[in-house]
PDB file of C-alpha atoms in Angstrom:
ATOM      1  CA  MET A 542       9.809  16.908  13.933  1.00 50.00           C
ATOM      2  CA  SER A 543      11.684  19.960  12.612  1.00 53.00           C
ATOM      3  CA  ASP A 544      14.966  21.261  13.937  1.00 56.00           C
ATOM      4  CA  PRO A 545      14.337  24.988  14.567  1.00 58.00           C
ATOM      5  CA  TYR A 546      17.760  25.785  13.072  1.00 68.00           C
ATOM      6  CA  GLU A 547      17.161  23.883   9.821  1.00 78.00           C
ATOM      7  CA  THR A 548      16.655  25.859   6.665  1.00 90.00           C
ATOM      8  CA  THR A 549      13.582  24.938   4.617  1.00 90.00           C
ATOM      9  CA  GLU A 550      15.853  23.375   1.997  1.00 91.00           C
ATOM     10  CA  GLN A 551      17.596  21.210   4.630  1.00 91.00           C
ATOM     11  CA  HIS A 552      14.259  20.277   6.171  1.00 90.00           C
ATOM     12  CA  LEU A 553      12.860  19.081   2.831  1.00 92.00           C
ATOM     13  CA  GLU A 554      16.031  17.181   1.973  1.00 91.00           C
ATOM     14  CA  ARG A 555      15.858  15.328   5.301  1.00 90.00           C
ATOM     15  CA  LEU A 556      12.163  14.449   4.911  1.00 91.00           C
ATOM     16  CA  LEU A 557      12.582  13.108   1.382  1.00 90.00           C
ATOM     17  CA  ARG A 558      15.702  11.157   2.325  1.00 88.00           C
ATOM     18  CA  CYS A 559      14.089   9.442   5.335  1.00 88.00           C
ATOM     19  CA  ALA A 560      10.711   8.606   3.792  1.00 88.00           C
ATOM     20  CA  LEU A 561      10.245   5.042   2.563  1.00 85.00           C
ATOM     21  CA  ASN A 562       7.795   6.207  -0.092  1.00 85.00           C
ATOM     22  CA  SER A 563       9.196   9.552  -1.230  1.00 82.00           C
ATOM     23  CA  PHE A 564       9.210   8.215  -4.819  1.00 80.00           C
ATOM     24  CA  ASP A 565       5.417   8.099  -4.612  1.00 82.00           C
ATOM     25  CA  LEU A 566       5.113  11.898  -4.468  1.00 86.00           C
ATOM     26  CA  SER A 567       4.093  13.286  -7.833  1.00 86.00           C
ATOM     27  CA  ASP A 568       6.562  15.149 -10.028  1.00 85.00           C
ATOM     28  CA  THR A 569       4.338  18.226  -9.719  1.00 89.00           C
ATOM     29  CA  THR A 570       4.571  18.136  -5.913  1.00 91.00           C
ATOM     30  CA  ILE A 571       8.362  17.789  -6.002  1.00 91.00           C
ATOM     31  CA  GLU A 572       8.670  20.690  -8.466  1.00 91.00           C
ATOM     32  CA  ARG A 573       6.460  22.934  -6.311  1.00 92.00           C
ATOM     33  CA  LEU A 574       8.421  22.051  -3.172  1.00 93.00           C
ATOM     34  CA  GLY A 575      11.557  23.213  -4.933  1.00 92.00           C
ATOM     35  CA  THR A 576      10.204  26.785  -4.701  1.00 93.00           C
ATOM     36  CA  ALA A 577       9.456  26.641  -0.948  1.00 91.00           C
ATOM     37  CA  LEU A 578      10.498  29.805   0.904  1.00 90.00           C
ATOM     38  CA  THR A 579       9.669  28.852   4.486  1.00 89.00           C
ATOM     39  CA  HIS A 580       7.841  26.157   6.418  1.00 88.00           C
ATOM     40  CA  SER A 581       5.965  25.353   9.601  1.00 87.00           C
ATOM     41  CA  SER A 582       5.689  21.920  11.263  1.00 87.00           C
ATOM     42  CA  ALA A 583       3.329  20.636  13.944  1.00 86.00           C
ATOM     43  CA  LEU A 584       2.260  17.353  15.516  1.00 84.00           C
ATOM     44  CA  HIS A 585      -1.161  16.490  14.069  1.00 81.00           C
ATOM     45  CA  SER A 586      -1.985  13.237  15.895  1.00 80.00           C
ATOM     46  CA  SER A 587      -0.306  10.400  17.782  1.00 78.00           C
ATOM     47  CA  LEU A 588      -0.900   6.913  19.131  1.00 76.00           C
ATOM     48  CA  HIS A 589       1.342   5.277  21.738  1.00 73.00           C
ATOM     49  CA  SER A 590       0.738   1.723  22.902  1.00 70.00           C
ATOM     50  CA  ALA A 591       2.763  -1.271  24.028  1.00 71.00           C
ATOM     51  CA  ALA A 592       2.917  -2.551  20.427  1.00 74.00           C
ATOM     52  CA  LEU A 593       3.025   0.663  18.382  1.00 76.00           C
ATOM     53  CA  HIS A 594       4.295   4.234  18.541  1.00 83.00           C
ATOM     54  CA  ARG A 595       2.867   6.380  15.743  1.00 84.00           C
ATOM     55  CA  GLU A 596       2.854  10.131  15.118  1.00 88.00           C
ATOM     56  CA  THR A 597       1.521  12.159  12.206  1.00 89.00           C
ATOM     57  CA  TYR A 598       3.142  15.553  11.526  1.00 90.00           C
ATOM     58  CA  ARG A 599       1.804  18.343   9.306  1.00 90.00           C
ATOM     59  CA  HIS A 600       4.472  20.264   7.364  1.00 91.00           C
ATOM     60  CA  THR A 601       3.182  23.363   5.558  1.00 90.00           C
ATOM     61  CA  TYR A 602       5.301  25.243   3.029  1.00 91.00           C
ATOM     62  CA  LEU A 603       4.922  28.755   1.677  1.00 91.00           C
ATOM     63  CA  LEU A 604       5.836  28.695  -2.010  1.00 89.00           C
ATOM     64  CA  ALA A 605       7.292  31.410  -4.223  1.00 89.00           C
ATOM     65  CA  ASP A 606       3.956  31.953  -6.002  1.00 89.00           C
ATOM     66  CA  GLY A 607       2.251  32.745  -2.688  1.00 87.00           C
ATOM     67  CA  SER A 608       0.414  29.433  -2.407  1.00 89.00           C
ATOM     68  CA  ALA A 609       0.837  26.859   0.349  1.00 89.00           C
ATOM     69  CA  LEU A 610       1.539  23.116   0.123  1.00 92.00           C
ATOM     70  CA  THR A 611       1.182  20.590   2.953  1.00 92.00           C
ATOM     71  CA  LEU A 612       3.002  17.289   3.456  1.00 93.00           C
ATOM     72  CA  TRP A 613       1.800  14.725   5.988  1.00 92.00           C
ATOM     73  CA  GLU A 614       4.601  12.732   7.639  1.00 93.00           C
ATOM     74  CA  LEU A 615       3.783   9.409   9.302  1.00 91.00           C
ATOM     75  CA  VAL A 616       6.460   8.214  11.771  1.00 90.00           C
ATOM     76  CA  HIS A 617       6.007   4.786  13.346  1.00 86.00           C
ATOM     77  CA  GLY A 618       7.770   1.911  15.033  1.00 82.00           C
ATOM     78  CA  GLY A 619       7.320  -0.820  17.624  1.00 71.00           C
ATOM     79  CA  GLY A 620       6.546   0.254  21.172  1.00 60.00           C
ATOM     80  CA  ARG A 621       9.644  -1.347  22.637  1.00 55.00           C
ATOM     81  CA  GLY A 622      11.480   1.830  23.617  1.00 52.00           C
ATOM     82  CA  ALA A 623      13.663   4.532  22.097  1.00 49.00           C
ATOM     83  CA  GLU A 624      16.030   1.977  20.552  1.00 57.00           C
ATOM     84  CA  ALA A 625      13.298   0.541  18.302  1.00 60.00           C
ATOM     85  CA  PRO A 626      13.773   1.466  14.596  1.00 71.00           C
ATOM     86  CA  ARG A 627      11.433   4.145  13.260  1.00 81.00           C
ATOM     87  CA  SER A 628       9.943   4.284   9.776  1.00 87.00           C
ATOM     88  CA  HIS A 629       8.898   7.453   7.928  1.00 90.00           C
ATOM     89  CA  GLU A 630       6.259   7.879   5.215  1.00 91.00           C
ATOM     90  CA  LEU A 631       5.221  11.044   3.347  1.00 92.00           C
ATOM     91  CA  TYR A 632       1.881  11.933   1.769  1.00 92.00           C
ATOM     92  CA  ASP A 633       0.610  15.068   0.023  1.00 90.00           C
ATOM     93  CA  VAL A 634      -3.035  14.106   0.588  1.00 87.00           C
ATOM     94  CA  GLU A 635      -4.325  13.998   4.170  1.00 84.00           C
ATOM     95  CA  ALA A 636      -6.769  11.160   3.425  1.00 82.00           C
ATOM     96  CA  GLU A 637      -3.937   8.906   2.240  1.00 84.00           C
ATOM     97  CA  ALA A 638      -2.002   9.611   5.462  1.00 85.00           C
ATOM     98  CA  GLN A 639      -5.118   8.726   7.464  1.00 82.00           C
ATOM     99  CA  ILE A 640      -5.482   5.430   5.592  1.00 81.00           C
ATOM    100  CA  ALA A 641      -1.842   4.589   6.301  1.00 80.00           C
ATOM    101  CA  ALA A 642      -2.239   5.472  10.002  1.00 80.00           C
ATOM    102  CA  ALA A 643      -5.385   3.340  10.251  1.00 75.00           C
ATOM    103  CA  ARG A 644      -3.519   0.461   8.611  1.00 73.00           C
ATOM    104  CA  LEU A 645      -0.909   0.580  11.365  1.00 72.00           C
ATOM    105  CA  ALA A 646      -3.416   0.884  14.205  1.00 59.00           C
ATOM    106  CA  GLY A 647      -5.470  -2.008  12.831  1.00 55.00           C
ATOM    107  CA  GLY A 648      -2.575  -4.483  12.682  1.00 47.00           C
ATOM    108  CA  PHE A 649      -1.648  -7.067  15.268  1.00 35.00           C
ATOM    109  CA  LEU A 650       1.655  -8.398  16.543  1.00 36.00           C
ATOM    110  CA  ASP A 651       2.319 -11.976  17.563  1.00 36.00           C
ATOM    111  CA  THR A 652       4.415 -11.479  20.706  1.00 33.00           C
ATOM    112  CA  ARG A 653       5.498 -15.072  21.284  1.00 35.00           C
ATOM    113  CA  SER A 654       9.213 -15.552  21.784  1.00 36.00           C
ATOM    114  CA  PRO A 655      11.354 -16.930  18.927  1.00 38.00           C
ATOM    115  CA  GLY A 656      11.796 -20.153  20.895  1.00 40.00           C
ATOM    116  CA  ASP A 657       8.094 -20.997  20.765  1.00 46.00           C
ATOM    117  CA  ASP A 658       6.603 -23.345  18.185  1.00 41.00           C
ATOM    118  CA  THR A 659       5.725 -21.168  15.151  1.00 40.00           C
ATOM    119  CA  SER A 660       3.902 -23.778  13.068  1.00 43.00           C
ATOM    120  CA  GLN A 661       0.492 -22.730  14.394  1.00 45.00           C
ATOM    121  CA  SER A 662       1.374 -19.056  13.869  1.00 42.00           C
ATOM    122  CA  ASP A 663       2.390 -19.746  10.261  1.00 43.00           C
ATOM    123  CA  LEU A 664      -0.888 -21.586   9.682  1.00 47.00           C
ATOM    124  CA  GLU A 665      -2.874 -18.642  11.094  1.00 46.00           C
ATOM    125  CA  VAL A 666      -1.036 -16.198   8.829  1.00 44.00           C
ATOM    126  CA  LEU A 667      -1.672 -18.333   5.733  1.00 46.00           C
ATOM    127  CA  THR A 668      -5.351 -18.585   6.673  1.00 49.00           C
ATOM    128  CA  LEU A 669      -5.618 -14.800   7.023  1.00 45.00           C
ATOM    129  CA  LEU A 670      -3.917 -14.234   3.685  1.00 45.00           C
ATOM    130  CA  THR A 671      -6.193 -16.599   1.798  1.00 47.00           C
ATOM    131  CA  THR A 672      -9.520 -15.786   3.478  1.00 49.00           C
ATOM    132  CA  SER A 673     -11.954 -13.875   1.291  1.00 48.00           C
ATOM    133  CA  PRO A 674     -12.563 -10.307   2.527  1.00 47.00           C
ATOM    134  CA  PRO A 675     -15.992  -9.051   3.607  1.00 46.00           C
ATOM    135  CA  ALA A 676     -18.196  -7.361   1.020  1.00 47.00           C
ATOM    136  CA  PRO A 677     -16.686  -3.924   0.246  1.00 48.00           C
ATOM    137  CA  LEU A 678     -18.484  -0.653   0.816  1.00 49.00           C
ATOM    138  CA  PRO A 679     -19.744   1.207  -2.286  1.00 56.00           C
ATOM    139  CA  ARG A 680     -16.947   2.977  -4.118  1.00 63.00           C
ATOM    140  CA  MET A 681     -16.747   6.755  -3.899  1.00 73.00           C
ATOM    141  CA  TYR A 682     -14.671   7.757  -6.918  1.00 79.00           C
ATOM    142  CA  ALA A 683     -12.552  10.905  -6.657  1.00 75.00           C
ATOM    143  CA  GLN A 684     -11.552  12.890  -9.759  1.00 74.00           C
ATOM    144  CA  ASP A 685      -8.021  13.823  -8.678  1.00 76.00           C
ATOM    145  CA  LYS A 686      -5.219  13.255 -11.228  1.00 85.00           C
ATOM    146  CA  SER A 687      -6.170   9.580 -11.453  1.00 90.00           C
ATOM    147  CA  ALA A 688      -4.022   8.768 -14.487  1.00 92.00           C
ATOM    148  CA  ASP A 689      -0.999  10.170 -12.645  1.00 92.00           C
ATOM    149  CA  HIS A 690      -1.932   8.122  -9.570  1.00 91.00           C
ATOM    150  CA  ALA A 691      -2.018   4.945 -11.680  1.00 93.00           C
ATOM    151  CA  ARG A 692       1.375   5.794 -13.166  1.00 93.00           C
ATOM    152  CA  ARG A 693       2.887   6.212  -9.690  1.00 91.00           C
ATOM    153  CA  VAL A 694       1.422   2.927  -8.432  1.00 93.00           C
ATOM    154  CA  LEU A 695       2.952   1.054 -11.360  1.00 94.00           C
ATOM    155  CA  ARG A 696       6.262   2.919 -11.064  1.00 91.00           C
ATOM    156  CA  ARG A 697       6.857   1.864  -7.456  1.00 90.00           C
ATOM    157  CA  ALA A 698       6.147  -1.838  -8.124  1.00 93.00           C
ATOM    158  CA  GLU A 699       9.270  -4.004  -7.747  1.00 92.00           C
ATOM    159  CA  ASN A 700       7.875  -7.381  -8.847  1.00 93.00           C
ATOM    160  CA  GLY A 701       8.886  -8.634 -12.258  1.00 93.00           C
ATOM    161  CA  ASP A 702       5.369  -9.847 -13.080  1.00 93.00           C
ATOM    162  CA  ARG A 703       3.716  -6.456 -12.512  1.00 93.00           C
ATOM    163  CA  PRO A 704       1.185  -5.268 -15.115  1.00 95.00           C
ATOM    164  CA  GLY A 705       2.908  -4.134 -18.282  1.00 93.00           C
ATOM    165  CA  SER A 706       2.609  -1.517 -21.000  1.00 93.00           C
ATOM    166  CA  GLU A 707      -0.881  -2.600 -22.068  1.00 94.00           C
ATOM    167  CA  THR A 708      -2.283  -1.891 -18.601  1.00 95.00           C
ATOM    168  CA  ALA A 709      -0.301   1.336 -18.335  1.00 94.00           C
ATOM    169  CA  GLY A 710      -1.757   2.479 -21.652  1.00 94.00           C
ATOM    170  CA  LEU A 711      -5.290   1.604 -20.579  1.00 94.00           C
ATOM    171  CA  LEU A 712      -4.926   3.574 -17.338  1.00 95.00           C
ATOM    172  CA  ARG A 713      -3.946   6.743 -19.188  1.00 94.00           C
ATOM    173  CA  ALA A 714      -7.708   7.094 -19.713  1.00 93.00           C
ATOM    174  CA  ALA A 715      -8.452   6.994 -15.954  1.00 93.00           C
ATOM    175  CA  PHE A 716     -10.235  10.126 -14.746  1.00 90.00           C
ATOM    176  CA  ALA A 717     -11.348   9.010 -11.256  1.00 90.00           C
ATOM    177  CA  HIS A 718     -10.141   6.483  -8.696  1.00 90.00           C
ATOM    178  CA  HIS A 719     -10.941   4.928  -5.327  1.00 87.00           C
ATOM    179  CA  ILE A 720      -8.504   3.289  -2.881  1.00 85.00           C
ATOM    180  CA  THR A 721      -9.645   0.502  -0.533  1.00 83.00           C
ATOM    181  CA  GLN A 722      -7.546  -1.295   2.066  1.00 78.00           C
ATOM    182  CA  ILE A 723      -8.533  -4.951   1.655  1.00 80.00           C
ATOM    183  CA  PHE A 724      -6.151  -6.547   4.125  1.00 72.00           C
ATOM    184  CA  GLY A 725      -3.663  -5.343   6.732  1.00 71.00           C
ATOM    185  CA  ARG A 726      -1.737  -7.346   9.296  1.00 70.00           C
ATOM    186  CA  GLN A 727       1.539  -7.195  11.197  1.00 66.00           C
ATOM    187  CA  CYS A 728       2.622 -10.594  12.482  1.00 63.00           C
ATOM    188  CA  ARG A 729       5.518 -12.974  13.022  1.00 63.00           C
ATOM    189  CA  VAL A 730       6.507 -15.012   9.999  1.00 60.00           C
ATOM    190  CA  ASP A 731       9.220 -17.630  10.380  1.00 65.00           C
ATOM    191  CA  GLY A 732      10.350 -16.038  13.641  1.00 68.00           C
ATOM    192  CA  ARG A 733      10.506 -12.441  12.339  1.00 70.00           C
ATOM    193  CA  ASP A 734       8.120  -9.486  12.375  1.00 73.00           C
ATOM    194  CA  ALA A 735       6.568  -8.812   8.963  1.00 75.00           C
ATOM    195  CA  GLY A 736       3.767  -6.523   7.860  1.00 78.00           C
ATOM    196  CA  PHE A 737       1.382  -7.171   4.952  1.00 82.00           C
ATOM    197  CA  THR A 738      -1.110  -4.719   3.471  1.00 84.00           C
ATOM    198  CA  LEU A 739      -3.262  -5.215   0.371  1.00 87.00           C
ATOM    199  CA  TYR A 740      -4.889  -2.266  -1.403  1.00 88.00           C
ATOM    200  CA  GLU A 741      -7.268  -2.142  -4.334  1.00 90.00           C
ATOM    201  CA  HIS A 742      -6.801   0.906  -6.552  1.00 92.00           C
ATOM    202  CA  ALA A 743     -10.011   1.033  -8.602  1.00 92.00           C
ATOM    203  CA  PHE A 744     -10.087   3.311 -11.652  1.00 93.00           C
ATOM    204  CA  LEU A 745     -12.999   4.697 -13.663  1.00 91.00           C
ATOM    205  CA  LEU A 746     -12.099   5.107 -17.339  1.00 91.00           C
ATOM    206  CA  LEU A 747     -13.370   7.617 -19.881  1.00 89.00           C
ATOM    207  CA  ASP A 748     -15.505   4.957 -21.606  1.00 88.00           C
ATOM    208  CA  GLY A 749     -17.340   4.230 -18.324  1.00 85.00           C
ATOM    209  CA  THR A 750     -15.596   0.921 -17.567  1.00 90.00           C
ATOM    210  CA  GLU A 751     -13.745   0.088 -14.361  1.00 91.00           C
ATOM    211  CA  THR A 752     -10.418  -1.622 -13.779  1.00 94.00           C
ATOM    212  CA  SER A 753      -8.231  -2.195 -10.722  1.00 95.00           C
ATOM    213  CA  LEU A 754      -4.631  -2.536  -9.638  1.00 96.00           C
ATOM    214  CA  TRP A 755      -3.902  -4.659  -6.553  1.00 95.00           C
ATOM    215  CA  GLU A 756      -0.998  -3.364  -4.478  1.00 93.00           C
ATOM    216  CA  VAL A 757       0.816  -5.470  -1.869  1.00 91.00           C
ATOM    217  CA  GLU A 758       3.011  -3.594   0.618  1.00 87.00           C
ATOM    218  CA  HIS A 759       5.112  -5.757   2.902  1.00 85.00           C
ATOM    219  CA  THR A 760       8.312  -6.037   4.910  1.00 83.00           C
ATOM    220  CA  ALA A 761       8.756  -9.788   4.332  1.00 79.00           C
ATOM    221  CA  THR A 762      12.166  -9.195   2.777  1.00 79.00           C
ATOM    222  CA  PRO A 763      15.524 -10.639   3.926  1.00 77.00           C
ATOM    223  CA  ASP A 764      16.550  -7.321   5.520  1.00 77.00           C
ATOM    224  CA  GLY A 765      13.087  -6.196   6.633  1.00 75.00           C
ATOM    225  CA  ARG A 766      12.985  -3.524   3.929  1.00 79.00           C
ATOM    226  CA  HIS A 767       9.633  -2.102   2.840  1.00 82.00           C
ATOM    227  CA  MET A 768       8.671  -3.469  -0.600  1.00 86.00           C
ATOM    228  CA  CYS A 769       5.782  -2.776  -2.975  1.00 90.00           C
ATOM    229  CA  GLU A 770       4.362  -5.255  -5.492  1.00 94.00           C
ATOM    230  CA  VAL A 771       1.481  -4.622  -7.916  1.00 96.00           C
ATOM    231  CA  TYR A 772      -0.750  -7.180  -9.630  1.00 96.00           C
ATOM    232  CA  GLY A 773      -3.584  -7.111 -12.139  1.00 95.00           C
ATOM    233  CA  ASP A 774      -6.001  -9.216 -10.079  1.00 93.00           C
ATOM    234  CA  GLU A 775      -6.714  -9.968  -6.429  1.00 92.00           C
ATOM    235  CA  GLN A 776      -5.981 -13.686  -6.651  1.00 91.00           C
ATOM    236  CA  ALA A 777      -2.444 -13.061  -7.919  1.00 93.00           C
ATOM    237  CA  ALA A 778      -1.843 -10.527  -5.140  1.00 92.00           C
ATOM    238  CA  ARG A 779      -3.007 -12.960  -2.458  1.00 89.00           C
ATOM    239  CA  ARG A 780      -0.874 -15.762  -3.908  1.00 89.00           C
ATOM    240  CA  ALA A 781       2.125 -13.427  -3.768  1.00 88.00           C
ATOM    241  CA  MET A 782       1.472 -12.686  -0.081  1.00 84.00           C
ATOM    242  CA  GLU A 783       1.094 -16.395   0.644  1.00 81.00           C
ATOM    243  CA  ASN A 784       4.386 -17.141  -1.124  1.00 81.00           C
ATOM    244  CA  ARG A 785       6.119 -14.430   0.856  1.00 77.00           C
ATOM    245  CA  THR A 786       5.119 -16.071   4.150  1.00 70.00           C
ATOM    246  CA  ARG A 787       6.888 -19.228   3.001  1.00 61.00           C
ATOM    247  CA  ILE A 788      10.226 -17.717   1.959  1.00 45.00           C
ATOM    248  CA  CYS A 789      10.849 -15.208   4.760  1.00 40.00           C
TER     249      CYS A 789
END
């Protein structure tokens, strides 16, 4: 939440510094925010449970050209008390913030102590990662800077085998897209908490064809850091998640 004594410039600097995904905001959004004159912040929604504390804040900025711009901040962490680490995410589209909030609420946490036998837990995780998803709902394509969205998805990918220049060139012709969360779980892997989420970013191209990027977001890293990987097909994305459960 905002400090009432923060200037708008200080407020923006703090938000962008804390957010795990600030690099995902478009260049246009960042440029517009640079002209912000004043701002207003409010709690939009919250969920507090034994396993999860999550709040969504709405930050609205008055820009120099007289228009307004809204950022949606998602703040979340385990429900283990004030000492639990908190993560921050930023979105400039409310629907994307809602998807991220639903992803958190839909996860589960294996609460067994580290001393318990984890072999069964590991088997359950691998089964979840490799199980085919239910039939998806019909896609509702949105015409909203889809080529720029594709560019940002590819830009945040950290895996060396991410789709290359050929795919990037193909997606310059994207004029509509649809995002679907295929898989989302928070669980214990090798004695540590780790979250996995799989998204399909489906794109409609100018020639009428469709193509997809498969994005894996996870915290199965040595230091628990949030990481994004992108693949050209679902099977490769699921194999990557399976491999991550084995090397945590």
